Coordinates of C-alpha atoms and ligand atoms in Angstrom, one line a residue:
M1 CA 99.7 27.4 61.3
A2 CA 97.6 30.8 61.3
K3 CA 96.0 31.8 57.9
F4 CA 97.9 35.0 57.6
H5 CA 101.3 32.8 57.3
V6 CA 99.8 30.6 54.6
W7 CA 99.0 33.8 52.7
I8 CA 102.1 35.1 53.4
I9 CA 103.9 31.5 52.1
G10 CA 101.3 31.8 49.1
L11 CA 102.7 35.0 48.3
I12 CA 106.5 34.0 48.6
L13 CA 105.5 30.8 46.6
A14 CA 103.6 33.0 43.9
A15 CA 106.7 35.2 43.5
L16 CA 109.2 32.0 43.3
A17 CA 107.1 30.8 40.8
G18 CA 107.5 34.4 38.8
C19 CA 103.8 35.1 38.2
S20 CA 103.1 36.9 41.7
P21 CA 101.0 40.2 41.2
T22 CA 101.8 42.6 43.6
F23 CA 99.1 42.7 46.4
T24 CA 98.8 45.7 48.4
G25 CA 96.5 45.7 51.3
N26 CA 95.9 49.4 52.5
D27 CA 95.5 50.7 55.6
A28 CA 92.5 52.3 57.3
A29 CA 94.2 55.8 56.5
N30 CA 94.0 54.5 53.1
P31 CA 90.9 52.9 52.5
A32 CA 90.5 51.9 48.8
P33 CA 92.5 51.3 46.1
I34 CA 93.2 54.3 43.6
R35 CA 92.3 55.2 40.1
S36 CA 94.9 53.8 38.2
T37 CA 97.2 55.5 35.7
E38 CA 96.1 56.1 31.9
G39 CA 97.6 53.3 29.2
K40 CA 96.3 50.8 31.6
L41 CA 92.6 48.6 32.2
Q42 CA 91.7 48.7 35.5
V43 CA 88.9 46.5 36.9
L44 CA 87.3 47.5 40.0
F45 CA 85.3 44.6 42.2
L46 CA 83.6 47.2 43.8
D47 CA 82.5 46.0 47.9
V48 CA 78.7 46.5 47.3
G49 CA 78.0 43.7 50.3
Q50 CA 75.9 41.2 49.2
G51 CA 75.6 41.7 45.8
G52 CA 77.5 42.8 42.2
S53 CA 78.9 45.6 40.9
Q54 CA 82.3 45.5 38.6
L55 CA 83.5 49.2 37.4
L56 CA 86.4 49.3 34.2
I57 CA 88.5 52.0 33.4
S58 CA 89.8 51.3 29.9
P59 CA 93.6 52.5 28.8
S60 CA 92.2 55.5 26.7
G61 CA 89.8 56.3 29.8
K62 CA 86.6 55.0 28.5
T63 CA 84.4 53.6 31.7
M64 CA 82.1 50.6 32.0
L65 CA 80.0 49.7 35.1
I66 CA 78.2 46.0 35.2
D67 CA 75.3 46.2 37.7
A68 CA 75.5 48.9 40.6
G69 CA 74.7 46.5 44.1
N70 CA 71.2 46.4 45.7
N71 CA 68.9 49.2 46.7
D72 CA 70.5 50.1 49.5
K73 CA 74.0 50.7 48.2
E74 CA 72.7 53.9 45.8
Q75 CA 74.6 56.0 47.7
V76 CA 77.7 53.7 48.0
M77 CA 77.5 53.7 44.2
L78 CA 77.5 57.6 44.2
N79 CA 80.2 57.6 46.5
Y80 CA 82.2 54.8 44.2
L81 CA 81.6 57.0 40.7
K82 CA 83.1 60.2 43.0
Q83 CA 86.0 58.5 44.3
Y84 CA 86.9 56.9 41.0
Q85 CA 86.1 60.1 38.8
I86 CA 83.8 58.5 36.6
K87 CA 81.7 61.5 35.2
K88 CA 80.1 59.4 32.2
L89 CA 79.5 55.5 31.9
D90 CA 80.0 54.4 28.6
I91 CA 78.5 51.8 29.0
V92 CA 76.4 50.1 31.4
I93 CA 75.1 46.5 31.8
G94 CA 72.7 45.2 34.0
T95 CA 73.0 42.0 33.7
H96 CA 69.5 40.9 34.9
P97 CA 66.6 41.7 37.1
D98 CA 67.8 40.9 40.4
A99 CA 67.6 43.3 43.0
D100 CA 71.1 42.6 44.1
H101 CA 73.0 43.6 40.9
I102 CA 70.1 46.2 39.5
G103 CA 69.4 47.7 43.0
G104 CA 71.3 50.6 43.3
M105 CA 71.7 51.2 39.1
D106 CA 68.5 53.8 39.0
K107 CA 70.5 56.4 41.1
V108 CA 73.3 56.2 39.0
I109 CA 71.7 56.6 35.9
D110 CA 69.8 59.5 37.6
H111 CA 73.2 61.2 38.3
T112 CA 75.6 60.2 35.7
S113 CA 75.8 61.0 32.0
I114 CA 75.4 57.4 30.2
G115 CA 76.5 56.1 26.7
R116 CA 74.8 53.1 25.9
I117 CA 73.0 50.4 28.2
Y118 CA 72.3 46.6 27.5
M119 CA 69.9 43.9 29.6
P120 CA 69.0 40.4 28.7
K121 CA 65.5 40.1 27.5
V122 CA 63.8 39.2 30.8
A123 CA 61.6 41.5 32.8
A124 CA 60.7 41.3 36.3
N125 CA 57.6 42.0 38.2
T126 CA 59.5 44.1 41.4
R127 CA 59.7 47.5 42.0
T128 CA 63.2 47.8 41.8
F129 CA 63.5 46.6 38.1
E130 CA 60.3 49.5 37.4
S131 CA 62.3 52.3 39.3
L132 CA 65.3 51.1 37.1
L133 CA 63.2 51.4 34.1
E134 CA 61.6 54.8 34.5
S135 CA 65.2 56.0 34.9
I136 CA 66.4 54.8 31.8
Q137 CA 63.3 56.5 30.0
N138 CA 63.7 59.5 31.9
K139 CA 67.1 59.9 30.5
K140 CA 65.6 58.4 27.2
L141 CA 67.9 55.8 26.9
Q142 CA 67.4 52.3 24.6
V143 CA 68.4 49.3 25.9
Q144 CA 70.2 47.4 24.2
T145 CA 69.7 43.5 24.2
A146 CA 72.4 41.6 26.1
K147 CA 72.8 38.7 24.5
A148 CA 75.4 35.9 23.0
G149 CA 77.6 37.1 20.3
L150 CA 78.1 40.9 20.9
T151 CA 81.0 42.3 20.0
L152 CA 81.0 45.9 22.3
D153 CA 82.8 49.0 20.7
W154 CA 84.6 50.5 23.9
D155 CA 88.1 50.7 23.8
E156 CA 90.1 50.2 20.5
A157 CA 93.0 48.6 22.3
V158 CA 90.3 46.4 24.4
K159 CA 88.3 43.8 23.0
V160 CA 84.5 43.3 25.3
E161 CA 82.7 40.2 24.3
M162 CA 79.4 39.2 25.3
I163 CA 79.2 35.5 25.6
G164 CA 76.1 34.6 27.2
P165 CA 73.4 34.2 27.6
V166 CA 73.4 31.5 24.7
T167 CA 69.9 30.8 24.7
S168 CA 66.8 32.1 26.6
Y169 CA 65.9 30.8 30.4
E170 CA 63.2 30.2 32.3
D171 CA 65.4 31.4 35.3
S172 CA 66.8 35.1 35.7
N173 CA 70.1 33.6 36.9
N174 CA 70.8 32.0 33.7
M175 CA 69.6 35.2 31.7
S176 CA 72.7 36.9 33.0
A177 CA 74.6 38.7 30.4
V178 CA 78.4 37.0 30.8
I179 CA 81.4 38.9 29.4
K180 CA 84.7 38.6 28.5
V181 CA 87.1 41.2 28.6
T182 CA 90.5 41.0 26.9
Y183 CA 93.2 43.5 26.9
G184 CA 96.4 41.9 25.9
K185 CA 97.6 38.7 27.3
T186 CA 95.1 39.4 29.8
S187 CA 91.5 38.5 30.2
F188 CA 88.9 39.0 32.5
L189 CA 85.0 37.1 32.8
F190 CA 82.2 38.4 34.1
T191 CA 79.4 36.0 34.9
A192 CA 77.2 37.5 37.3
D193 CA 74.5 35.1 38.7
A194 CA 75.0 32.8 35.3
E195 CA 74.6 29.2 36.4
A196 CA 75.5 25.4 35.4
L197 CA 73.0 25.0 32.6
S198 CA 74.3 28.3 30.9
E199 CA 78.2 27.5 31.8
K200 CA 77.0 24.1 29.9
D201 CA 75.7 26.0 26.9
M202 CA 78.5 28.6 26.8
I203 CA 80.8 25.5 26.6
K204 CA 79.1 24.1 24.1
S205 CA 78.8 27.3 22.1
G206 CA 82.5 27.0 21.5
V207 CA 83.6 30.1 22.6
D208 CA 87.2 30.6 23.9
L209 CA 86.5 30.8 28.0
S210 CA 90.1 31.0 29.1
S211 CA 90.6 34.3 31.4
T212 CA 93.0 35.2 33.5
V213 CA 90.7 36.3 36.1
L214 CA 87.4 34.5 36.9
G215 CA 84.9 36.8 38.7
V216 CA 83.1 33.8 40.2
G217 CA 79.5 33.4 39.5
H218 CA 76.5 33.9 41.9
H219 CA 78.6 34.8 44.6
G220 CA 80.3 31.8 45.2
S221 CA 76.8 29.5 44.8
K222 CA 77.1 25.9 44.5
S223 CA 75.0 26.6 41.7
S224 CA 77.5 28.2 39.4
T225 CA 81.2 27.3 39.0
S226 CA 80.8 23.7 37.4
L227 CA 83.9 21.6 37.4
S228 CA 83.7 21.5 33.4
F229 CA 83.1 25.5 32.9
L230 CA 86.2 26.1 35.4
K231 CA 88.8 23.5 33.6
Q232 CA 88.0 25.5 30.2
V233 CA 88.5 29.4 32.4
K234 CA 91.3 28.3 34.0
P235 CA 91.2 31.2 35.8
Q236 CA 94.7 32.1 37.6
Y237 CA 92.8 34.6 40.0
A238 CA 89.3 34.2 41.0
I239 CA 87.2 37.2 42.3
I240 CA 84.1 36.0 44.8
Q241 CA 81.8 39.4 45.8
S242 CA 79.9 38.3 48.8
G243 CA 78.8 40.4 51.7
K244 CA 80.1 39.2 55.1
D245 CA 77.5 36.5 57.3
N246 CA 75.6 36.8 54.1
N247 CA 72.3 34.6 54.8
Y248 CA 72.8 32.3 51.5
G249 CA 76.1 31.0 52.6
H250 CA 78.1 32.6 50.0
P251 CA 80.5 31.4 48.8
D252 CA 79.7 27.8 49.2
K253 CA 82.9 25.6 50.5
T254 CA 82.7 23.3 47.9
I255 CA 83.1 26.0 45.5
L256 CA 86.0 27.1 47.3
S257 CA 88.0 24.3 47.1
R258 CA 86.9 23.7 43.7
L259 CA 88.6 26.8 42.8
K260 CA 91.7 26.2 44.8
K261 CA 92.0 22.9 43.5
E262 CA 92.1 23.9 40.0
G263 CA 94.6 26.7 41.0
A264 CA 92.4 29.7 41.4
E265 CA 93.9 32.1 43.9
V266 CA 90.9 33.6 45.3
Y267 CA 89.9 37.6 46.5
R268 CA 86.7 38.1 48.1
N269 CA 85.3 41.1 48.7
D270 CA 83.9 40.0 52.5
F271 CA 87.5 40.1 53.3
Q272 CA 89.6 42.7 51.2
G273 CA 87.0 44.9 50.3
T274 CA 87.0 46.5 46.9
I275 CA 89.3 44.9 44.9
S276 CA 91.1 46.3 42.2
I277 CA 93.0 44.5 39.6
V278 CA 95.3 46.3 36.6
S279 CA 96.5 44.7 33.5
D280 CA 99.0 47.0 31.4
G281 CA 98.3 43.8 28.7
S282 CA 101.4 41.6 30.0
H283 CA 100.8 41.5 33.8
I284 CA 98.3 42.1 36.2
S285 CA 98.6 43.6 39.5
I286 CA 95.7 43.2 42.4
A287 CA 94.7 45.4 45.4
G288 CA 92.5 45.2 48.1
E289 CA 91.1 47.6 50.5
R290 CA 92.1 45.2 53.3
K291 CA 94.3 42.1 53.7
A292 CA 93.1 38.9 53.9
K293 CA 92.4 37.3 57.3
Ligands
LIG1 ZN1 73.0 38.0 42.6

């Protein structure tokens, strides 16, 4: 059976189950999901190819950017901010120093008014990281340490908790800041490139991991999304940020089937382009640039 039919049937089944998100696949004339109206939480998994970036707009219009794609996505990031009418980013989080997450962040900082910035206590000996530090210095921003246990002041209707990294790790991926955002009955978990070791420590920390939407760890690599972690998160929707035909084999087949088996509906930047999720606190709706192939 063609995949398209599977998708349609999946949608019908979901509708029958009464828990369907509305998926609006836009056509070429209307290329990207639009900014949501006020009073809702909008989470955009921005298509930055092989890399990570999520833009959040709160019910009262507060903004947060988690990561900013790779170095070659600087202009793409600035275009997204313009498209979504972002003049100020109240919170910026650089989850960890890898180029596919912070590469575009220097230019974002140069060209946007920034409230607070969070980064984990880990450095990288790269030009990309140095360039980000320069932009931070030029703006006279003070970096706050990203670590588990923080509650971030953002919008009084939305709870923003940092639940990772629980401790220090040698591996930069495991140092990834992990953020849980809760609005009413809906919640979002952003895991950046945290791997199984960090996942294990988050489970051990006893924090409530359950989330409606999971930003799948490390672009769907098999080093992340361990079964025990996934069983705690119990996501209804899983979003994978990986680029078309990337050299890493992301997302991994094992992870895709694991997500499916655990009941998560998967959306991918490489298939659907930028993915927008809007929550009114009870229900969510999902829109992508393109329909799944
Ligand atoms: Zn990455």
